Amino acid sequence: MKADPKGVLTGAIFLDGDHACAEGAIAAGCRFVAGYPITPSTEVVERIADRFPLIGGMFIQMEDEIASSIAIQGAVWGGKKAMTVTSGPGFSLMMEHIGLAAMTEVPCVFVDVQRGGPSTGLPTLPGQGDMMQARWGSHGDYGIIALCPNSPQECFDFTIKAFNLSEQYRVPVLLMMDECVGHMTERVIIPPADQIELYPRRYYDGPKEEFLLFKPDKDMVPPIVKAGDGYNIHVTGLTHDEKGYPAMTVPAQEKLVRRLIDKIKLNADKIVEYKEEQVEGADVVVVTYGITSRVAIPAIEQARAEGMKVGHLRLIVAWPFPEKRIKELASKVKAFVVPEINYGQMVLEVERHVAGKARVELVGHGGGAVHNPKDIYNVIKNSVKG
Amino acid sequence: MARTEIKIGGFGGQGVILSGYIIGRAASIFDTKHATMIQAFGPEARGSACSSQVIVSAEEIAYPYLTSPQIMIVMSQEAYTKFTPELAQGGILITEEELVQTHNLRKDLKHFSIPATRFAEELGKKMVLNIVMMGFATAVTGFVDPEAMRKAVTASVPKGTEELNLSAFNKGYEYGVKEKAKLN
């Protein structure tokens, strides 16, 4: 389906990443946002609070992030598209409810504008230290999707993509921005509404008496209904059967939790997205995501100018991770270089799939700034030597 | 045009960030170039020496921060002291004549100054000093097309102040054209 033209600011706008995220949510049809302000994500909700009254949306500044992350799920059961926005400390508080959204298959979007951590850390400065938390932060096992934009344009585009993926797979989707991308201002092209493709909510349309809230379709994703439509529904974070009723048995757990994982894992080929550049024939492949995918470019270009064969693989979707592609490349290249603004998170995933077939070099950074491209260049240079 | 890095410094409230925004918007929305703006964020944006950084380029901009600014526009003494050392060898320094004493000025720099506050006061609003500076900088550096700058000024200032701001821009621009001519 196409986007509702109401609220879509078609045109070229000079916009920061946070505001672009807000516009992306509006274009995606999001009409409920709950949040608790936290630097560097506050501008997202400021813009939402400013814009929503004009287009019939509802923004609530909640008492905290715990409340925000559950309010959006209530809104989804009430039939809205919903999002919450935060940064590191708030993201930590939201973890339990990310698990609830995964367990009860609530299509919604969590935005984390990453800053330096741990704890309160560096509120106004960038970090990429929440990447493993995005995958594993809530207790128990579940599948998740996380996207990494590197520009205000992508903050707009990927917010829409996040909503679409959440609807398609009935899963919470995490938009992993960072302070640099959030506070950077660039040209953002907002297309006309009829050129914005949205994945419609998968409402049940079968016979009412046969409806089961958690009975999956062939792609392992169950259709949904909303409260007030006359279906007797029960939603619980307890392990439940297809009807949604608590079923705390080993077989029920196996059936449900395996499906929560498999609906992402077995659909990974459709979800995984990355951009490659000069990867074929490369001696070294630089694996990047988010702002680091831009910061690495001068380093890669300098190395190439000196005759080194360097490829660039940039994750657009960080979770699920492009396991197959990394495995394939592992037997073709000498080394992978992974710059990230943390002391080694996604690099662990690269190492896991390379499985010793090539060297894997982290270019770590504690946060508070992006890398100096020279530091990335030096590691590339040493890796090419072998 | 290759990558041009511009830094604007002043104290919070002078319109340092709006100035950066206008340059970026002019280049990327009202002209066909790419622009990335990063603003000072934190306490300095609300009082002390504050800055905004803009990169303008014909090509896509990868690294988003300044590495060696070729142009610096300075509207306070503190900003002059703090930021001028970063200016690239042979770079262009643009100062507000009455707010900035350019002592120990580096010999390699091309320096232009303008009594922008006085011009702004003559126009009736001291507030538009940053827009006078923008007009002046456009004339002496040619970093962005002047028409695109005028459009960006008009589109970015509060409603009802467009004419005042355009006059401010033009005042600075005309002064800049004259100052530049003196060099030739």
Coordinates of C-alpha atoms in Angstrom, one line a residue:
Chain A
M1 CA 0.0 0.0 0.0
K2 CA 1.0 3.6 -0.5
A3 CA 1.7 6.2 2.3
D4 CA -1.1 8.5 3.4
P5 CA -0.2 11.9 1.9
K6 CA -1.3 13.6 5.1
G7 CA 1.8 14.9 6.8
V8 CA 4.3 13.8 4.1
L9 CA 6.6 16.8 3.5
T10 CA 7.4 16.0 -0.1
G11 CA 10.4 17.8 -1.4
A12 CA 14.1 18.4 -0.6
I13 CA 14.7 19.5 3.0
F14 CA 17.8 20.4 4.9
L15 CA 17.2 18.3 7.9
D16 CA 19.1 16.7 10.8
G17 CA 19.0 12.9 11.3
D18 CA 16.7 13.1 14.3
H19 CA 14.1 15.2 12.5
A20 CA 14.4 13.0 9.4
C21 CA 13.6 10.0 11.6
A22 CA 10.5 11.8 12.8
E23 CA 9.4 12.5 9.2
G24 CA 10.1 8.9 8.3
A25 CA 7.8 7.8 11.1
I26 CA 5.1 10.1 9.9
A27 CA 5.4 9.0 6.3
A28 CA 5.3 5.4 7.5
G29 CA 1.9 6.1 9.0
C30 CA 3.0 6.1 12.6
R31 CA 0.4 8.0 14.7
F32 CA 1.4 7.1 18.2
V33 CA 4.7 7.9 19.8
A34 CA 5.5 7.7 23.5
G35 CA 8.9 8.8 24.8
Y36 CA 10.9 10.2 27.6
P37 CA 13.4 12.9 26.3
I38 CA 17.0 11.9 26.4
T39 CA 20.0 13.4 24.5
P40 CA 20.8 12.9 21.7
S41 CA 17.4 11.6 20.7
T42 CA 15.2 14.4 22.0
E43 CA 14.9 16.2 18.7
V44 CA 13.0 13.2 17.3
V45 CA 10.2 13.5 19.8
E46 CA 10.3 17.3 19.8
R47 CA 9.5 17.2 16.1
I48 CA 6.9 14.5 16.6
A49 CA 5.3 16.6 19.4
D50 CA 5.3 19.6 17.0
R51 CA 3.9 17.8 14.0
F52 CA 1.5 15.2 15.4
P53 CA -1.3 17.5 16.4
L54 CA -1.6 18.7 12.8
I55 CA -2.0 15.2 11.4
G56 CA -4.1 13.4 14.0
G57 CA -1.3 11.6 15.8
M58 CA -0.8 11.3 19.5
F59 CA 2.5 11.9 21.3
I60 CA 2.8 11.3 25.0
Q61 CA 5.7 12.3 27.1
M62 CA 5.7 9.4 29.6
E63 CA 7.1 9.3 33.1
D64 CA 10.0 7.1 31.9
E65 CA 11.3 4.8 29.2
I66 CA 9.7 1.7 30.8
A67 CA 6.3 3.3 30.4
S68 CA 7.1 4.6 26.9
S69 CA 8.0 1.2 25.7
I70 CA 4.8 -0.4 26.9
A71 CA 2.5 2.4 25.9
I72 CA 3.4 1.9 22.3
Q73 CA 2.4 -1.7 22.5
G74 CA -1.0 -0.8 23.8
A75 CA -1.3 1.6 20.9
V76 CA -0.5 -1.2 18.4
W77 CA -3.2 -3.4 20.0
G78 CA -5.5 -0.5 19.6
G79 CA -4.7 -0.4 15.9
K80 CA -2.0 2.3 15.6
K81 CA 1.5 2.2 14.2
A82 CA 3.7 3.2 17.1
M83 CA 7.3 4.0 17.9
T84 CA 9.4 5.0 20.9
V85 CA 12.7 6.9 20.8
T86 CA 15.6 6.8 23.3
S87 CA 19.4 6.6 23.8
G88 CA 21.6 4.2 25.8
P89 CA 20.3 4.6 29.4
G90 CA 16.7 4.6 28.2
F91 CA 17.4 1.7 25.8
S92 CA 18.6 -0.3 28.8
L93 CA 15.3 0.4 30.6
M94 CA 13.3 -0.7 27.6
M95 CA 14.9 -4.1 27.3
E96 CA 12.2 -6.0 29.2
H97 CA 9.5 -4.6 26.9
I98 CA 11.5 -5.3 23.8
G99 CA 11.3 -8.9 25.0
L100 CA 7.5 -8.5 25.6
A101 CA 7.1 -7.1 22.0
A102 CA 9.1 -10.0 20.6
M103 CA 7.1 -12.6 22.7
T104 CA 3.7 -11.1 21.9
E105 CA 4.7 -10.3 18.3
V106 CA 3.9 -6.6 18.4
P107 CA 4.9 -4.7 15.3
C108 CA 6.5 -1.6 16.6
V109 CA 9.7 0.5 16.2
F110 CA 12.4 1.3 18.9
V111 CA 14.8 4.0 17.9
D112 CA 18.1 4.2 19.8
V113 CA 20.3 7.2 19.0
Q114 CA 23.5 5.8 20.4
R115 CA 25.9 7.8 22.6
G116 CA 29.0 7.0 24.5
G117 CA 28.4 4.5 27.4
P118 CA 28.2 2.6 29.6
S119 CA 25.7 4.2 32.0
T120 CA 25.2 8.0 31.5
G121 CA 28.5 8.1 29.7
L122 CA 28.8 10.8 27.1
P123 CA 25.3 12.2 26.5
T124 CA 26.2 14.6 23.6
L125 CA 28.7 12.5 21.8
P126 CA 28.6 9.5 19.5
G127 CA 29.0 5.8 20.3
Q128 CA 28.0 2.4 18.8
G129 CA 28.1 0.5 22.0
D130 CA 24.6 -0.8 22.0
M131 CA 24.9 -3.2 19.1
M132 CA 25.1 -6.5 21.0
Q133 CA 22.4 -5.1 23.5
A134 CA 20.2 -4.7 20.4
R135 CA 20.6 -8.4 19.6
W136 CA 20.7 -9.9 23.1
G137 CA 19.5 -7.2 25.5
S138 CA 16.2 -8.8 26.7
H139 CA 16.2 -12.1 28.5
G140 CA 15.4 -15.3 26.8
D141 CA 15.6 -16.2 23.2
Y142 CA 14.0 -14.3 20.3
G143 CA 14.7 -13.0 16.9
I144 CA 15.1 -9.3 16.2
I145 CA 15.8 -6.9 13.3
A146 CA 18.1 -3.9 13.6
L147 CA 19.0 -1.3 11.0
C148 CA 21.9 1.2 10.9
P149 CA 21.5 4.5 9.0
N150 CA 24.5 6.6 8.1
S151 CA 22.9 9.9 7.1
P152 CA 19.7 12.0 7.6
Q153 CA 18.4 10.6 4.3
E154 CA 18.8 7.1 5.6
C155 CA 17.2 8.1 9.0
F156 CA 14.1 8.9 6.9
D157 CA 14.3 5.9 4.6
F158 CA 15.2 3.4 7.3
T159 CA 12.5 4.5 9.7
I160 CA 10.0 3.6 7.0
K161 CA 11.9 0.4 6.3
A162 CA 11.8 -0.4 10.1
F163 CA 8.0 0.0 10.2
N164 CA 7.6 -2.1 7.1
L165 CA 9.8 -5.0 8.5
S166 CA 8.0 -4.8 11.8
E167 CA 4.6 -5.2 10.1
Q168 CA 5.9 -8.0 7.8
Y169 CA 7.4 -10.1 10.5
R170 CA 5.3 -8.9 13.5
V171 CA 8.5 -8.1 15.4
P172 CA 9.9 -5.1 17.2
V173 CA 12.5 -3.4 14.9
L174 CA 15.4 -1.4 16.2
L175 CA 16.7 1.6 14.4
M176 CA 20.3 2.0 15.6
M177 CA 21.2 5.6 15.0
D178 CA 24.1 7.4 16.7
E179 CA 24.7 10.9 17.9
C180 CA 26.6 11.9 14.8
V181 CA 24.0 10.8 12.4
G182 CA 21.2 12.2 14.6
H183 CA 22.7 15.7 14.9
M184 CA 24.1 15.9 11.4
T185 CA 22.2 18.1 8.9
E186 CA 22.1 17.2 5.2
R187 CA 19.7 17.2 2.3
V188 CA 16.8 14.8 2.7
I189 CA 14.6 14.0 -0.3
I190 CA 11.1 13.1 0.8
P191 CA 9.3 11.5 -2.1
P192 CA 5.6 12.0 -2.9
A193 CA 3.3 9.8 -0.7
D194 CA 2.3 7.7 -3.7
Q195 CA 6.0 6.7 -4.2
I196 CA 6.4 5.5 -0.6
E197 CA 5.6 1.8 -0.3
L198 CA 4.2 0.6 3.1
Y199 CA 3.7 -2.9 4.2
P200 CA 0.2 -3.1 5.5
R201 CA -0.6 -4.6 8.9
R202 CA -1.4 -8.3 8.5
Y203 CA -5.0 -8.2 9.7
Y204 CA -6.8 -11.5 9.9
D205 CA -9.6 -11.9 7.4
G206 CA -10.7 -15.4 7.8
P207 CA -13.8 -16.8 9.6
K208 CA -14.2 -15.3 13.1
E209 CA -14.8 -18.6 14.8
E210 CA -11.6 -20.0 13.5
F211 CA -9.4 -17.1 14.6
L212 CA -6.3 -17.9 16.7
L213 CA -4.2 -14.9 17.6
F214 CA -0.9 -16.7 17.4
K215 CA -1.6 -19.2 14.6
P216 CA 1.2 -18.5 12.0
D217 CA 0.8 -18.3 8.3
K218 CA 3.2 -20.2 6.0
D219 CA 6.0 -17.7 6.6
M220 CA 5.7 -18.3 10.4
V221 CA 4.1 -14.9 11.0
P222 CA 0.6 -14.9 12.5
P223 CA -2.0 -12.4 11.3
I224 CA -3.2 -9.9 13.9
V225 CA -6.5 -8.2 15.0
K226 CA -7.0 -5.1 17.1
A227 CA -8.8 -4.7 20.3
G228 CA -12.5 -3.7 19.9
D229 CA -13.1 -5.7 16.7
G230 CA -15.0 -8.3 18.6
Y231 CA -12.4 -11.0 18.8
N232 CA -11.8 -12.5 22.2
I233 CA -8.1 -12.1 22.5
H234 CA -5.6 -12.6 25.3
V235 CA -2.1 -11.3 25.1
T236 CA 0.5 -12.4 27.6
G237 CA 4.2 -12.5 28.0
L238 CA 3.9 -15.9 29.5
T239 CA 4.6 -18.8 27.1
H240 CA 1.3 -19.2 25.3
D241 CA -0.5 -21.4 22.8
E242 CA -1.9 -20.3 19.5
K243 CA -5.0 -19.0 21.2
G244 CA -2.8 -16.7 23.3
Y245 CA -3.5 -18.5 26.6
P246 CA -0.8 -19.3 29.0
A247 CA 0.7 -22.8 28.3
M248 CA 3.6 -23.3 30.4
T249 CA 4.8 -26.6 29.1
V250 CA 8.0 -27.7 27.5
P251 CA 6.3 -28.4 24.1
A252 CA 4.5 -25.1 24.1
Q253 CA 7.8 -23.3 24.9
E254 CA 9.6 -25.2 22.2
K255 CA 6.9 -24.5 19.6
L256 CA 6.6 -20.8 20.4
V257 CA 10.1 -19.7 21.0
R258 CA 11.5 -21.7 18.1
R259 CA 9.1 -19.9 15.8
L260 CA 10.0 -16.5 17.2
I261 CA 13.6 -17.2 16.3
D262 CA 12.9 -19.1 13.0
K263 CA 10.6 -16.4 11.6
I264 CA 13.6 -14.1 11.5
K265 CA 16.3 -16.8 10.9
L266 CA 14.6 -18.6 8.1
N267 CA 13.5 -15.4 6.4
A268 CA 17.0 -13.9 6.9
D269 CA 17.8 -14.0 3.1
K270 CA 14.8 -11.6 2.6
I271 CA 15.7 -9.4 5.6
V272 CA 19.5 -9.1 5.4
E273 CA 20.8 -6.1 3.5
Y274 CA 24.3 -4.8 2.9
K275 CA 26.1 -2.8 0.4
E276 CA 29.3 -4.0 -1.2
E277 CA 31.9 -2.1 -3.1
Q278 CA 35.0 -3.6 -4.8
V279 CA 34.7 -6.7 -2.6
E280 CA 35.5 -9.1 -5.5
G281 CA 39.2 -9.8 -5.7
A282 CA 39.9 -7.8 -2.5
D283 CA 42.7 -8.8 -0.1
V284 CA 41.0 -7.0 2.7
V285 CA 37.4 -6.3 3.3
V286 CA 36.4 -3.5 5.7
V287 CA 33.1 -4.3 7.4
T288 CA 31.2 -1.2 8.7
Y289 CA 27.9 0.1 9.8
G290 CA 26.2 3.4 10.8
I291 CA 28.4 6.5 10.8
T292 CA 31.5 4.4 10.7
S293 CA 30.6 3.3 7.1
R294 CA 31.3 6.9 6.1
V295 CA 34.3 7.6 8.3
A296 CA 36.0 4.5 6.8
I297 CA 35.8 5.8 3.2
P298 CA 38.8 8.2 3.3
A299 CA 40.9 5.3 4.8
I300 CA 39.7 2.9 2.1
E301 CA 40.3 5.4 -0.7
Q302 CA 43.8 6.2 0.6
A303 CA 44.7 2.5 0.7
R304 CA 43.3 1.9 -2.8
A305 CA 45.3 5.0 -4.1
E306 CA 48.4 3.2 -2.8
G307 CA 47.5 0.1 -4.8
M308 CA 46.0 -2.0 -2.0
K309 CA 43.0 -4.2 -2.9
V310 CA 40.4 -3.1 -0.4
G311 CA 36.7 -3.9 -0.4
H312 CA 34.0 -2.4 1.6
L313 CA 31.0 -4.2 3.0
R314 CA 28.6 -2.0 4.8
L315 CA 25.8 -3.5 7.0
I316 CA 22.4 -1.9 6.4
V317 CA 20.7 -4.5 8.4
A318 CA 23.0 -5.4 11.4
W319 CA 20.6 -8.0 12.8
P320 CA 20.0 -10.6 11.3
F321 CA 23.7 -10.5 10.4
P322 CA 24.8 -11.5 6.8
E323 CA 26.3 -14.8 8.0
K324 CA 26.4 -16.4 4.5
R325 CA 28.2 -13.6 2.8
I326 CA 30.8 -13.3 5.5
K327 CA 31.4 -17.1 5.3
E328 CA 31.7 -16.9 1.6
L329 CA 34.2 -14.1 1.7
A330 CA 36.2 -15.7 4.5
S331 CA 37.8 -18.1 2.1
K332 CA 38.6 -15.5 -0.5
V333 CA 40.3 -12.6 1.5
K334 CA 43.3 -12.3 3.7
A335 CA 41.6 -10.2 6.4
F336 CA 38.5 -8.4 7.5
V337 CA 38.9 -5.0 9.2
V338 CA 36.1 -3.9 11.5
P339 CA 36.0 -0.4 12.7
E340 CA 33.3 0.3 15.3
I341 CA 32.8 2.9 18.0
N342 CA 33.0 0.3 20.8
Y343 CA 35.7 -2.1 21.9
G344 CA 34.5 -5.0 19.8
Q345 CA 30.9 -6.0 19.3
M346 CA 29.9 -6.7 15.7
V347 CA 33.5 -7.8 15.1
L348 CA 32.6 -10.9 17.3
E349 CA 30.0 -11.8 14.8
V350 CA 32.4 -11.4 11.9
E351 CA 34.9 -13.6 13.8
R352 CA 32.3 -16.2 14.4
H353 CA 31.5 -16.6 10.7
V354 CA 35.0 -16.2 9.4
A355 CA 35.8 -19.1 11.8
G356 CA 39.6 -18.8 11.5
K357 CA 39.7 -18.8 7.7
A358 CA 41.0 -15.2 7.5
R359 CA 42.3 -12.7 10.0
V360 CA 39.8 -10.4 11.7
E361 CA 41.1 -7.0 12.9
L362 CA 39.1 -4.7 15.2
V363 CA 39.6 -1.0 15.0
G364 CA 38.0 -0.1 18.3
H365 CA 37.1 3.3 19.7
G366 CA 35.7 4.0 23.1
G367 CA 33.2 6.6 21.9
G368 CA 32.9 10.3 22.2
A369 CA 34.0 10.8 18.6
V370 CA 34.2 9.0 15.3
H371 CA 37.4 7.3 14.3
N372 CA 40.3 9.2 12.8
P373 CA 40.4 7.6 9.3
K374 CA 44.2 7.3 9.7
D375 CA 43.6 4.7 12.4
I376 CA 41.5 2.6 10.1
Y377 CA 44.0 3.1 7.3
N378 CA 46.9 1.9 9.4
V379 CA 45.0 -1.3 10.2
I380 CA 44.1 -1.9 6.6
K381 CA 47.7 -1.4 5.6
N382 CA 49.0 -3.9 8.1
S383 CA 46.3 -6.4 7.2
V384 CA 47.2 -6.3 3.4
K385 CA 50.8 -7.1 4.3
G386 CA 49.4 -10.4 5.7
Chain B
M1 CA 34.5 22.3 -6.7
A2 CA 36.4 20.1 -4.3
R3 CA 35.5 19.7 -0.7
T4 CA 35.3 23.1 1.0
E5 CA 35.3 23.2 4.8
I6 CA 33.8 26.1 6.6
K7 CA 33.8 26.9 10.3
I8 CA 31.7 29.6 11.9
G9 CA 32.6 30.7 15.4
G10 CA 31.0 33.2 17.8
F11 CA 29.1 33.1 21.1
G12 CA 25.8 31.4 21.6
G13 CA 22.9 33.5 20.6
Q14 CA 24.7 35.3 17.7
G15 CA 23.2 33.0 15.1
V16 CA 26.3 30.9 14.6
I17 CA 24.2 27.7 14.0
L18 CA 21.7 29.5 11.8
S19 CA 24.5 30.8 9.7
G20 CA 25.9 27.3 9.1
Y21 CA 22.4 26.0 8.4
I22 CA 21.9 28.7 5.8
I23 CA 25.2 27.9 4.0
G24 CA 24.4 24.2 3.9
R25 CA 20.8 24.8 2.8
A26 CA 21.9 27.2 0.1
A27 CA 24.4 24.7 -1.3
S28 CA 22.4 21.6 -1.1
I29 CA 18.8 22.7 -1.6
F30 CA 19.0 25.9 -3.6
D31 CA 22.1 24.8 -5.5
T32 CA 23.1 21.3 -6.7
K33 CA 26.0 20.7 -4.3
H34 CA 26.2 18.4 -1.3
A35 CA 26.5 19.9 2.2
T36 CA 26.9 18.4 5.6
M37 CA 26.5 20.6 8.7
I38 CA 27.5 19.6 12.2
Q39 CA 26.7 22.1 15.0
A40 CA 28.3 22.5 18.4
F41 CA 26.1 20.6 20.8
G42 CA 26.0 21.1 24.5
P43 CA 26.5 24.0 26.9
E44 CA 28.6 26.0 24.5
A45 CA 25.7 26.3 22.1
R46 CA 24.0 28.2 24.8
G47 CA 26.4 31.0 25.7
S48 CA 30.2 30.6 25.4
A49 CA 32.4 30.1 22.3
C50 CA 30.2 28.1 20.0
S51 CA 30.7 26.9 16.4
S52 CA 29.1 25.3 13.5
Q53 CA 30.8 23.3 10.8
V54 CA 29.7 23.0 7.2
I55 CA 31.3 21.0 4.4
V56 CA 30.3 21.9 0.8
S57 CA 31.3 19.7 -2.1
A58 CA 30.3 18.8 -5.6
E59 CA 30.7 15.2 -4.6
E60 CA 29.1 13.1 -1.9
I61 CA 30.5 13.8 1.5
A62 CA 31.9 10.8 3.3
Y63 CA 33.7 12.0 6.4
P64 CA 31.3 14.4 8.1
Y65 CA 33.6 16.5 10.3
L66 CA 36.1 19.2 9.3
T67 CA 39.7 18.1 8.9
S68 CA 41.3 21.4 7.9
P69 CA 38.8 24.3 7.4
Q70 CA 39.8 26.6 4.5
I71 CA 37.3 29.3 5.5
M72 CA 36.6 30.6 9.0
I73 CA 34.0 33.2 9.9
V74 CA 34.5 34.6 13.4
M75 CA 32.2 36.8 15.4
S76 CA 33.7 36.9 18.9
Q77 CA 37.2 37.3 20.4
E78 CA 36.9 34.0 22.3
A79 CA 36.1 32.2 19.1
Y80 CA 39.0 33.9 17.3
T81 CA 41.5 32.7 20.0
K82 CA 40.0 29.3 20.2
F83 CA 39.4 28.4 16.6
T84 CA 41.8 30.3 14.3
P85 CA 44.7 27.9 14.9
E86 CA 42.6 25.2 13.2
L87 CA 42.4 27.2 10.0
A88 CA 44.3 25.6 7.0
Q89 CA 47.5 27.1 5.7
G90 CA 46.6 29.9 3.3
G91 CA 43.0 29.8 4.5
I92 CA 40.5 32.7 4.5
L93 CA 39.7 34.4 7.8
I94 CA 36.6 36.6 8.0
T95 CA 36.1 38.6 11.2
E96 CA 33.6 41.1 12.6
E97 CA 35.8 44.2 12.7
E98 CA 34.6 45.6 16.0
L99 CA 34.1 42.4 18.0
V100 CA 37.4 40.8 17.0
Q101 CA 40.9 42.1 17.5
T102 CA 43.1 40.1 15.2
H103 CA 46.3 40.2 17.2
N104 CA 49.1 37.9 16.2
L105 CA 47.4 37.3 12.9
R106 CA 49.0 34.4 11.0
K107 CA 50.9 35.7 7.9
D108 CA 49.7 32.9 5.7
L109 CA 46.0 33.8 6.0
K110 CA 43.9 36.0 3.7
H111 CA 42.0 38.2 6.1
F112 CA 38.8 40.1 5.5
S113 CA 36.9 42.1 8.1
I114 CA 33.6 44.0 8.2
P115 CA 31.9 46.2 10.7
A116 CA 28.8 44.0 10.5
T117 CA 27.4 45.0 13.9
R118 CA 27.4 48.6 12.9
F119 CA 25.8 47.8 9.5
A120 CA 23.2 45.7 11.3
E121 CA 22.4 48.5 13.7
E122 CA 22.0 50.9 10.8
L123 CA 19.5 48.5 9.4
G124 CA 17.6 48.7 12.7
K125 CA 18.3 45.3 14.2
K126 CA 21.7 44.3 15.7
M127 CA 20.4 40.7 15.5
V128 CA 21.0 40.5 11.8
L129 CA 24.8 40.8 12.2
N130 CA 25.2 37.1 11.3
I131 CA 23.3 37.6 8.0
V132 CA 25.5 40.7 7.2
M133 CA 28.5 38.3 7.8
M134 CA 27.0 35.7 5.5
G135 CA 26.6 38.3 2.7
F136 CA 30.2 39.4 3.2
A137 CA 31.6 35.9 3.3
T138 CA 29.7 35.0 0.1
A139 CA 31.2 37.9 -1.7
V140 CA 34.8 37.4 -0.6
T141 CA 35.0 33.6 -0.8
G142 CA 32.4 32.7 -3.5
F143 CA 31.8 29.5 -1.5
V144 CA 28.2 29.3 -2.5
D145 CA 26.2 30.9 -5.3
P146 CA 24.9 34.3 -4.0
E147 CA 21.4 33.7 -5.4
A148 CA 21.2 30.4 -3.6
M149 CA 22.3 32.1 -0.4
R150 CA 19.6 34.8 -0.8
K151 CA 17.0 32.0 -1.2
A152 CA 18.3 30.2 1.8
V153 CA 18.3 33.3 3.9
T154 CA 14.7 34.1 2.9
A155 CA 13.6 30.5 3.7
S156 CA 15.4 30.2 7.0
V157 CA 14.7 33.4 8.9
P158 CA 11.5 34.0 11.0
K159 CA 8.5 35.0 9.0
G160 CA 8.1 38.8 8.7
T161 CA 11.8 39.4 8.8
E162 CA 12.7 38.2 5.3
E163 CA 13.2 41.7 3.9
L164 CA 15.3 42.9 6.8
N165 CA 17.5 39.9 6.5
L166 CA 17.8 40.2 2.7
S167 CA 18.9 43.8 3.2
A168 CA 21.4 42.6 5.7
F169 CA 22.7 40.0 3.3
N170 CA 23.0 42.5 0.5
K171 CA 24.7 45.1 2.6
G172 CA 27.4 42.6 3.6
Y173 CA 27.6 41.3 0.1
E174 CA 28.1 44.7 -1.5
Y175 CA 30.8 45.6 1.1
G176 CA 32.5 42.3 0.4
V177 CA 32.6 43.0 -3.4
K178 CA 34.3 46.3 -2.7
E179 CA 36.8 44.9 -0.2
K180 CA 37.7 42.1 -2.6
A181 CA 38.1 44.6 -5.4
K182 CA 40.6 46.5 -3.3
L183 CA 42.9 43.4 -3.3
N184 CA 43.0 43.2 -7.1

